[in-house]
PDB file of C-alpha atoms in Angstrom:
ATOM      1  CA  UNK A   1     165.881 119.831 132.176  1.00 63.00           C
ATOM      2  CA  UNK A   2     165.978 121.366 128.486  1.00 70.00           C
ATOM      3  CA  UNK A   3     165.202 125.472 129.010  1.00 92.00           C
ATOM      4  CA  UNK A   4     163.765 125.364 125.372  1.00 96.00           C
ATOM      5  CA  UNK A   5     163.025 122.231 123.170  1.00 95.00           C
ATOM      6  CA  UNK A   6     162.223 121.447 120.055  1.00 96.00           C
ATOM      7  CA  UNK A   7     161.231 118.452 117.856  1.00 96.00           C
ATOM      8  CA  UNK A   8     162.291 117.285 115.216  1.00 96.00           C
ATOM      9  CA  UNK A   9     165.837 118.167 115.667  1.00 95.00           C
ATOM     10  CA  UNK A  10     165.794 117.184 111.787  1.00 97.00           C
ATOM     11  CA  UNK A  11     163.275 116.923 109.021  1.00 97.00           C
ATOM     12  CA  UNK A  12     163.877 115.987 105.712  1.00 97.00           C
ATOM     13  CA  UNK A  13     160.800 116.386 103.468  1.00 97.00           C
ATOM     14  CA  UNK A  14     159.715 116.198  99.541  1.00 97.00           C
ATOM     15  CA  UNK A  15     158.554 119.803  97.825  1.00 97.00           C
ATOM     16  CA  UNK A  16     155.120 120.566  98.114  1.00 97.00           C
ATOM     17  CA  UNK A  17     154.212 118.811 101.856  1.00 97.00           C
ATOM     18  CA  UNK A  18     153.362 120.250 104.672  1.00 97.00           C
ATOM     19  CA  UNK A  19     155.116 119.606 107.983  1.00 97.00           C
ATOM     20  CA  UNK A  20     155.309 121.167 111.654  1.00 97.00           C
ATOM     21  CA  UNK A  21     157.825 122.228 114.441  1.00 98.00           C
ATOM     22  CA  UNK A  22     156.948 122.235 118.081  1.00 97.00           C
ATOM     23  CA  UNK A  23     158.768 124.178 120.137  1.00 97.00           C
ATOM     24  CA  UNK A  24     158.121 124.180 124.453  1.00 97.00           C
ATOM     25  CA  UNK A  25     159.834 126.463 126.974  1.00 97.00           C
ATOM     26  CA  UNK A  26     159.761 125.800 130.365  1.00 96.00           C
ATOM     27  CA  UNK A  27     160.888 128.520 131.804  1.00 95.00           C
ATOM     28  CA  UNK A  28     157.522 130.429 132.574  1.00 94.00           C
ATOM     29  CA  UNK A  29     158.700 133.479 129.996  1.00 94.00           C
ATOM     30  CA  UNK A  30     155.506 135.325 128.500  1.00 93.00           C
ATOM     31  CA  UNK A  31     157.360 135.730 125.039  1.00 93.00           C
ATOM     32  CA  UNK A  32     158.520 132.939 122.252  1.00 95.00           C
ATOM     33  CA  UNK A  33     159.782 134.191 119.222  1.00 94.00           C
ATOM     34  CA  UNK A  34     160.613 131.768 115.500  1.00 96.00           C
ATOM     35  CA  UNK A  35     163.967 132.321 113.766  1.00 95.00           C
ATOM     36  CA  UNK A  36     165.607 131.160 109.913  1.00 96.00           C
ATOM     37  CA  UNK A  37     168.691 130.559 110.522  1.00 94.00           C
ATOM     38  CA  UNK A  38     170.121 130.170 106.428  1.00 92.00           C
ATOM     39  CA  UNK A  39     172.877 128.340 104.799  1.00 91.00           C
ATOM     40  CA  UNK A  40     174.923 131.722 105.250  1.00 89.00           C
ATOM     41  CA  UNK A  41     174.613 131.995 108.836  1.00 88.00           C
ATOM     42  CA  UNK A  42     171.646 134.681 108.781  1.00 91.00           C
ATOM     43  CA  UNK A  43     169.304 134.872 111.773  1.00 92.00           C
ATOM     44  CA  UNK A  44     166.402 136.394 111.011  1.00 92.00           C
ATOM     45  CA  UNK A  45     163.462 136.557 113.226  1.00 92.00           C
ATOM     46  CA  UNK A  46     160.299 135.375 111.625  1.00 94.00           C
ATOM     47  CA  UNK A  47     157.336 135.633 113.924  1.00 91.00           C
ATOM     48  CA  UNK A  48     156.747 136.371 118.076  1.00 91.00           C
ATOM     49  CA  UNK A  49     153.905 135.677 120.711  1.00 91.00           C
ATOM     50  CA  UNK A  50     153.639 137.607 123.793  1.00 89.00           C
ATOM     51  CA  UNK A  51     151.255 135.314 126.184  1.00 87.00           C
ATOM     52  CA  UNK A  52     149.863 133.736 123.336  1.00 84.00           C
ATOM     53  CA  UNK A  53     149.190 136.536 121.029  1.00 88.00           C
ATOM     54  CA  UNK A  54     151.052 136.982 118.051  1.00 88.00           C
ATOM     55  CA  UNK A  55     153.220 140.704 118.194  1.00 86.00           C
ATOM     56  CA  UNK A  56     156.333 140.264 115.637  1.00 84.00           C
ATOM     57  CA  UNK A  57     155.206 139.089 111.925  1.00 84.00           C
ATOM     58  CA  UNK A  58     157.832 139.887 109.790  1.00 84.00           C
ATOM     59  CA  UNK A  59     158.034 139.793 106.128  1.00 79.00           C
ATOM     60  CA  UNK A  60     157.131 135.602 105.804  1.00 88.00           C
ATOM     61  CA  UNK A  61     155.213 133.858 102.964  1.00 90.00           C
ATOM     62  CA  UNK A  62     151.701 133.180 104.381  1.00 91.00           C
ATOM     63  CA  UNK A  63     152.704 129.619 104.075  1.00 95.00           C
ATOM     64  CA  UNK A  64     154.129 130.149 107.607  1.00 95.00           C
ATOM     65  CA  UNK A  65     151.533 129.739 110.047  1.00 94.00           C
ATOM     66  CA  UNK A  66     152.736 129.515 113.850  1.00 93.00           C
ATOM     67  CA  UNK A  67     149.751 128.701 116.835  1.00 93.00           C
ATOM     68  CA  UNK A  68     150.138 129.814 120.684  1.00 93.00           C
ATOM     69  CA  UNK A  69     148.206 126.912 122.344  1.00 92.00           C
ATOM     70  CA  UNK A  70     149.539 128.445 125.481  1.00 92.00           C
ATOM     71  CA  UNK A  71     152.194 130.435 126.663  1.00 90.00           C
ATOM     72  CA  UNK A  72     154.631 127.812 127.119  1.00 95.00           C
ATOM     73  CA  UNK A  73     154.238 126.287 123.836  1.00 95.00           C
ATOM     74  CA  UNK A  74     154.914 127.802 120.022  1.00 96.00           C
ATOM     75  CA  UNK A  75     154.814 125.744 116.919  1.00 96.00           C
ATOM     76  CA  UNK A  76     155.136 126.380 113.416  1.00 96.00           C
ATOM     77  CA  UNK A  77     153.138 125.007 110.705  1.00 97.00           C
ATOM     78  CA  UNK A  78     154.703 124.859 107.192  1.00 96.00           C
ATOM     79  CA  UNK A  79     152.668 124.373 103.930  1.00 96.00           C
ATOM     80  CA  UNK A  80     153.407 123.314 100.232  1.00 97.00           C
ATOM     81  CA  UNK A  81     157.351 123.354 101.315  1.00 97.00           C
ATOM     82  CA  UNK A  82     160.016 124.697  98.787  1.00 97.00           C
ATOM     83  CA  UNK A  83     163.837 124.398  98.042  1.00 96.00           C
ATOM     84  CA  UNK A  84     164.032 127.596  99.398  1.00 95.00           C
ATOM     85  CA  UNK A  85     162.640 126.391 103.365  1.00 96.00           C
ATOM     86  CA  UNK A  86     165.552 124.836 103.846  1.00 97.00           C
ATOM     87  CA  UNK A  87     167.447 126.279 106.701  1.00 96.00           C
ATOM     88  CA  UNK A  88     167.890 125.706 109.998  1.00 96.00           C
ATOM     89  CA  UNK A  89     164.636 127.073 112.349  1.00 97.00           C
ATOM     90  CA  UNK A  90     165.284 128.415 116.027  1.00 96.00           C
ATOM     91  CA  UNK A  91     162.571 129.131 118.532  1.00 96.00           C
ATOM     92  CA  UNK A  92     163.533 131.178 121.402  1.00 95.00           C
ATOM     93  CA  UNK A  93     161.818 132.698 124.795  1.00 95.00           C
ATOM     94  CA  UNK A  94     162.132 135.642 126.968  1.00 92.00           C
ATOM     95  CA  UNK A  95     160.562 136.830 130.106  1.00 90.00           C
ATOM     96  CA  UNK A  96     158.958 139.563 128.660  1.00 85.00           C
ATOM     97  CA  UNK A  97     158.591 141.342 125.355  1.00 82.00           C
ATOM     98  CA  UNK A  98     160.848 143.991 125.874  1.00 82.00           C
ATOM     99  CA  UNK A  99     163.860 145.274 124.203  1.00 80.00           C
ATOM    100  CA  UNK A 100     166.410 144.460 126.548  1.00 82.00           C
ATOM    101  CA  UNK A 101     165.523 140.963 127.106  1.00 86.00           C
ATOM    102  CA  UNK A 102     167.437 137.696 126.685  1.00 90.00           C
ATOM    103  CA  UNK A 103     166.663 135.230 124.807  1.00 92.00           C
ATOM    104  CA  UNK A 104     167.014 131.731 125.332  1.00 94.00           C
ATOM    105  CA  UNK A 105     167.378 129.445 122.168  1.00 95.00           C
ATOM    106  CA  UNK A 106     166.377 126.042 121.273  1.00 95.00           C
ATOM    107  CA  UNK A 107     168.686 123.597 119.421  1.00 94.00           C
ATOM    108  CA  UNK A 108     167.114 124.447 116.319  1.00 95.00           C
ATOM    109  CA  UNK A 109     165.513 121.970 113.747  1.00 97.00           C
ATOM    110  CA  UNK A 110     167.375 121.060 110.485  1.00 96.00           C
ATOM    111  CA  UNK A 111     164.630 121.248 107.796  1.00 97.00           C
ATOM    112  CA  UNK A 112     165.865 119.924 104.470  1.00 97.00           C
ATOM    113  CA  UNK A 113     163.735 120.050 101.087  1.00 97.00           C
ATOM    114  CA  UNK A 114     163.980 117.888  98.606  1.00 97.00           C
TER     115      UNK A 114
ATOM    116  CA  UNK B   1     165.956 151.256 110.290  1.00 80.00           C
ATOM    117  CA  UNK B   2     168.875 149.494 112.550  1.00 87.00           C
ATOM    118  CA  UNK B   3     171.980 146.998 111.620  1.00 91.00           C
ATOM    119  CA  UNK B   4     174.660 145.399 112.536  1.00 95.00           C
ATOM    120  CA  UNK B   5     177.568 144.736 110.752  1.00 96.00           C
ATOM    121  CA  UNK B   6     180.215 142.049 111.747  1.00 97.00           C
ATOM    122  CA  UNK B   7     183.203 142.939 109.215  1.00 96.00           C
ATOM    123  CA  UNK B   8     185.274 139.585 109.979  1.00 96.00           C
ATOM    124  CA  UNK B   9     183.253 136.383 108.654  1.00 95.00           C
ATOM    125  CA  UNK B  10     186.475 134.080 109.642  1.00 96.00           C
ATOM    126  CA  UNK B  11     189.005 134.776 112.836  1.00 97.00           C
ATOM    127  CA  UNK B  12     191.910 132.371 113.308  1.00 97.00           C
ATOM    128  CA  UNK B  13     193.900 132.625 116.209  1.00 97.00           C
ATOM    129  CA  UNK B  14     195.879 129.986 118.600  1.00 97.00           C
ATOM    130  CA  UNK B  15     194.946 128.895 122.022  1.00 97.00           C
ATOM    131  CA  UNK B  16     196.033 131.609 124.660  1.00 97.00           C
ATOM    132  CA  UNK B  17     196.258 134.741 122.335  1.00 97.00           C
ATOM    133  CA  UNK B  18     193.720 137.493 122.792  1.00 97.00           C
ATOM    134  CA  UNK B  19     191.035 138.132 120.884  1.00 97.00           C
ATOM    135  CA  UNK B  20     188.557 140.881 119.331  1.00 98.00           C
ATOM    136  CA  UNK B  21     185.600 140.426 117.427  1.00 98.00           C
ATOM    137  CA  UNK B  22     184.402 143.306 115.744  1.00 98.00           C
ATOM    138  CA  UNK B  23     180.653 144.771 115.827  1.00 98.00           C
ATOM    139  CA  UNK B  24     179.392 147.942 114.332  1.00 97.00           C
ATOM    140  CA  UNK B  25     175.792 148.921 114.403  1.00 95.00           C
ATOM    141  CA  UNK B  26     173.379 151.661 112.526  1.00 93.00           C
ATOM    142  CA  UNK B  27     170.473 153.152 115.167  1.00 90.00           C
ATOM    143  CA  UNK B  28     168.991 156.769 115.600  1.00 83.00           C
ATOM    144  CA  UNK B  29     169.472 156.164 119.688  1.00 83.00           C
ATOM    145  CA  UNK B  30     170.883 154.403 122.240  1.00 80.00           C
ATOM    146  CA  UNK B  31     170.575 150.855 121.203  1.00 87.00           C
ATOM    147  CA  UNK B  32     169.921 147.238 123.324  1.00 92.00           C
ATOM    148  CA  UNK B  33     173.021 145.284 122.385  1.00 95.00           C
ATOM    149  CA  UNK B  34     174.603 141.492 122.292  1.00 95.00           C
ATOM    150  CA  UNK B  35     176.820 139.004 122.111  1.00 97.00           C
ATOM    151  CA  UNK B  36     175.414 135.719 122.018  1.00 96.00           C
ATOM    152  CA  UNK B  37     177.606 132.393 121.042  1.00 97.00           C
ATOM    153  CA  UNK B  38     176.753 129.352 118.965  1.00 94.00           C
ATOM    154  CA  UNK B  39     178.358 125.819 119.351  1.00 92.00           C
ATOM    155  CA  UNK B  40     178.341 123.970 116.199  1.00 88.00           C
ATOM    156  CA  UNK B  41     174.915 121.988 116.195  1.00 85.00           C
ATOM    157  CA  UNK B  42     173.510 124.448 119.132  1.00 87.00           C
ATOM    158  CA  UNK B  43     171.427 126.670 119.784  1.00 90.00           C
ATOM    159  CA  UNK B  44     172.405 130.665 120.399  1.00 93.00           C
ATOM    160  CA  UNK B  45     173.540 131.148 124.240  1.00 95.00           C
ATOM    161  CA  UNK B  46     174.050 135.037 125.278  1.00 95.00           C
ATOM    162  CA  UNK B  47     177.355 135.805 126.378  1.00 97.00           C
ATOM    163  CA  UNK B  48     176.854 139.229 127.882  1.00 96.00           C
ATOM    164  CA  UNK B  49     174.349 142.696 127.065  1.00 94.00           C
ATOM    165  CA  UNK B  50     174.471 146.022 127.358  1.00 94.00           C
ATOM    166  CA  UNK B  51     171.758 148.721 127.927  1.00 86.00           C
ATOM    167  CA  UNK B  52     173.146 151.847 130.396  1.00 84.00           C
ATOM    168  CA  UNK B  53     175.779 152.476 132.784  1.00 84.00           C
ATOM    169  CA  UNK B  54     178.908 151.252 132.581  1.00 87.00           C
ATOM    170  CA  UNK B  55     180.131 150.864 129.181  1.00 91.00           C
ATOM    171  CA  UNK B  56     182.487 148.366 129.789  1.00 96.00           C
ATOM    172  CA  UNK B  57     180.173 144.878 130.357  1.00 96.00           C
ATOM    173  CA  UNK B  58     181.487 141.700 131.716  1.00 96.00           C
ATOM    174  CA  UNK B  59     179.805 138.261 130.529  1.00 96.00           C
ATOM    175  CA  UNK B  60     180.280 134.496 131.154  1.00 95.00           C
ATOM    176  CA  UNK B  61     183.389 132.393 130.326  1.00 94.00           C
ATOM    177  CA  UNK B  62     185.932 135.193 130.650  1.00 96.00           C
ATOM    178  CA  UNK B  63     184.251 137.454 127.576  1.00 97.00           C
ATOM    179  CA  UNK B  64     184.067 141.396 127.733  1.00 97.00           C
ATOM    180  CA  UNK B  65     182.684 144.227 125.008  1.00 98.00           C
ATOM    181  CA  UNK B  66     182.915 147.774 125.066  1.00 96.00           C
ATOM    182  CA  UNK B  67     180.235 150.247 124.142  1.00 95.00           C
ATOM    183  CA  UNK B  68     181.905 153.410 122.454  1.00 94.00           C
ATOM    184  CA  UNK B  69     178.972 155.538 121.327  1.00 92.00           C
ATOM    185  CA  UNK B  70     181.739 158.109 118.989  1.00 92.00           C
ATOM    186  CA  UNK B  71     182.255 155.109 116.920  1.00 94.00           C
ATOM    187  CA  UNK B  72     178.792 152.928 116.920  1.00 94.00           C
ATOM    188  CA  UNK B  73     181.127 149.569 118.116  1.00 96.00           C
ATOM    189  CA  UNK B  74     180.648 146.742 120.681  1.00 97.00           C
ATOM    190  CA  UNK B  75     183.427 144.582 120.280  1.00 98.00           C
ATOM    191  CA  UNK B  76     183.862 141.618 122.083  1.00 98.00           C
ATOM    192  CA  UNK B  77     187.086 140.363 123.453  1.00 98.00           C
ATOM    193  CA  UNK B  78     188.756 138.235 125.570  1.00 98.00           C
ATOM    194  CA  UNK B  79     192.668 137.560 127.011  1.00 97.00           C
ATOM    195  CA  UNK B  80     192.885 134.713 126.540  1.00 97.00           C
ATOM    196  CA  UNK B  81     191.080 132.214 123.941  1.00 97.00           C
ATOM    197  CA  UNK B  82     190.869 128.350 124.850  1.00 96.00           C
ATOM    198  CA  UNK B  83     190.170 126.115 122.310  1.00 95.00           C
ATOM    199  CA  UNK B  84     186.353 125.554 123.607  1.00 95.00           C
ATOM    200  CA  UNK B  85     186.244 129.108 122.172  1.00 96.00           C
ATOM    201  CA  UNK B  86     185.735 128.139 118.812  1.00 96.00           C
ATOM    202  CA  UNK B  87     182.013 128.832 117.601  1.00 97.00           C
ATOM    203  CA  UNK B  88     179.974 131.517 116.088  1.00 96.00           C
ATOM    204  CA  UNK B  89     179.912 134.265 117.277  1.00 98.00           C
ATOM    205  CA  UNK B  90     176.887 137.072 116.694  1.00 97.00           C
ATOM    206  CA  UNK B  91     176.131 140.731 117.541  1.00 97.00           C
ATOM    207  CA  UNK B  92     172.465 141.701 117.675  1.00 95.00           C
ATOM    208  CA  UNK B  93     170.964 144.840 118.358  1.00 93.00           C
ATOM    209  CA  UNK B  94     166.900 145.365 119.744  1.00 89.00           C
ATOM    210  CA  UNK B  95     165.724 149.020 119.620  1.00 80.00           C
ATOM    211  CA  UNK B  96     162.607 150.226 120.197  1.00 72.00           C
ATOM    212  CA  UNK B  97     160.368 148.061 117.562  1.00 69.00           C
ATOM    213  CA  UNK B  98     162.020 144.988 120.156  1.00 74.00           C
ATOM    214  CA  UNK B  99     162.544 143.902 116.699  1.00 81.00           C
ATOM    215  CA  UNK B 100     166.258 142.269 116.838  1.00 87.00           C
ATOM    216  CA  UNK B 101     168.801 142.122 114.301  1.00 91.00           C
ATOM    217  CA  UNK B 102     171.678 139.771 114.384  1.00 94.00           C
ATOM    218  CA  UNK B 103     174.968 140.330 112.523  1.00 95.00           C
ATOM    219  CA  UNK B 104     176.002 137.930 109.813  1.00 94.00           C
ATOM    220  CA  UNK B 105     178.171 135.996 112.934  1.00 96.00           C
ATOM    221  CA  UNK B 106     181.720 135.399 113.214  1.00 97.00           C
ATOM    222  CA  UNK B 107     183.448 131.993 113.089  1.00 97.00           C
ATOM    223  CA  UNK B 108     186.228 131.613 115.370  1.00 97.00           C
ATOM    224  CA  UNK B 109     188.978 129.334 114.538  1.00 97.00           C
ATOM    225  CA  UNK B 110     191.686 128.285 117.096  1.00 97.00           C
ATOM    226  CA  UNK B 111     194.389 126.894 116.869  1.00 94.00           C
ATOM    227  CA  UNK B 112     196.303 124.611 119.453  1.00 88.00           C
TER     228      UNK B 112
END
């Protein structure tokens, strides 16, 4: 009864492909959100959905496309991979959108670039 | 614009002693803030929040912070550290962009 899942739990890819995480929450929160989690230990929101609309885009190359096919659902497409994708990628939920909300994580995917 | 620092990257201590992690954060107002805890090859899993009231907030497995305004600090603690305690520990911070920023984390070491 996984709150938040995600597949792969690893990927190891060459440079220059493209590749996807899917991420489901079952839960029935409105709001998903995408983290980079680096080699340092840095969590840093990337992107957010609030019922399927996109509401958080931080600073990420345009290479970074996530799709809302519903609310329950948030994946994230990644094209022409480099070196510098590797890192470890959580997707959390909320109930809402608001400030003071929890979020529940995923158990993150390992994406490695070769 | 809003922070948080975590000062200590690595805490060691043995199995039973007390503990502190240490949180400062940067925000014009009254900030959203959080302790969540990650298990090697886990996910994030919050341990307790704060928002209003009562600055003193209580949170699973035994954990505690306190809010102090005067010096911009939410440091977690707890009596007495088992050795399932050791993980990473972050402080995060959501203001009003709902934007949230995590500290750098802590790593928690103990020792039997």
């Amino acid at each position: 009864d996984t709150a938040v899942s995600q597949t792969p739990k690893y990927l190891v890819t060459q440079m220059g492909n493209d590749k996807s995480i899917k991420c489901e929450q079952n839960l029935g929160h409105d709001t998903m959100y995408w983290y980079k989690q680096d080699s340092k230990k840095f969590l840093k929101i990337m992107f957010s959905y609030n019922n399927k609309e996109l509401i958080i885009n931080e600073t990420v190359p345009n290479r970074f496309s996530p799709k809302s096919p519903d609310k329950a659902h948030l994946n994230l497409h990644i094209n022409s991979l480099e070196l510098g994708d590797s890192a470890v990628y959580f997707c959390a939920s909320s109930q809402f959108s608001g400030a003071e909300e929890t979020q529940y994580f995923g158990p993150g995917t390992r994406l490695l670039v070769l | 614009a809003q922070s948080v620092t975590q000062p200590d990257i690595h805490i060691t201590v043995s199995e039973g002693a007390s503990l502190e992690l240490r949180c400062n954060y940067s925000y014009g107002a009254t900030p959203y803030l959080f302790w969540y805890v990650q298990s090697p090859g886990q996910g994030l899993q919050l341990l307790l929040k704060y928002f209003s009231g009562d600055t003193l907030v209580q949170g699973i497995k035994g954990f505690e912070a306190e809010f102090k305004r005067s010096q911009s600090s939410f440091n977690l603690r707890k009596p007495s550290v088992h050795w399932s305690d050791a993980a990473e520990y972050f402080c995060a911070l959501s203001g009003g962009s709902y934007i949230p920023t995590f500290g750098r984390g802590t790593s928690l070491i103990v020792h039997p």
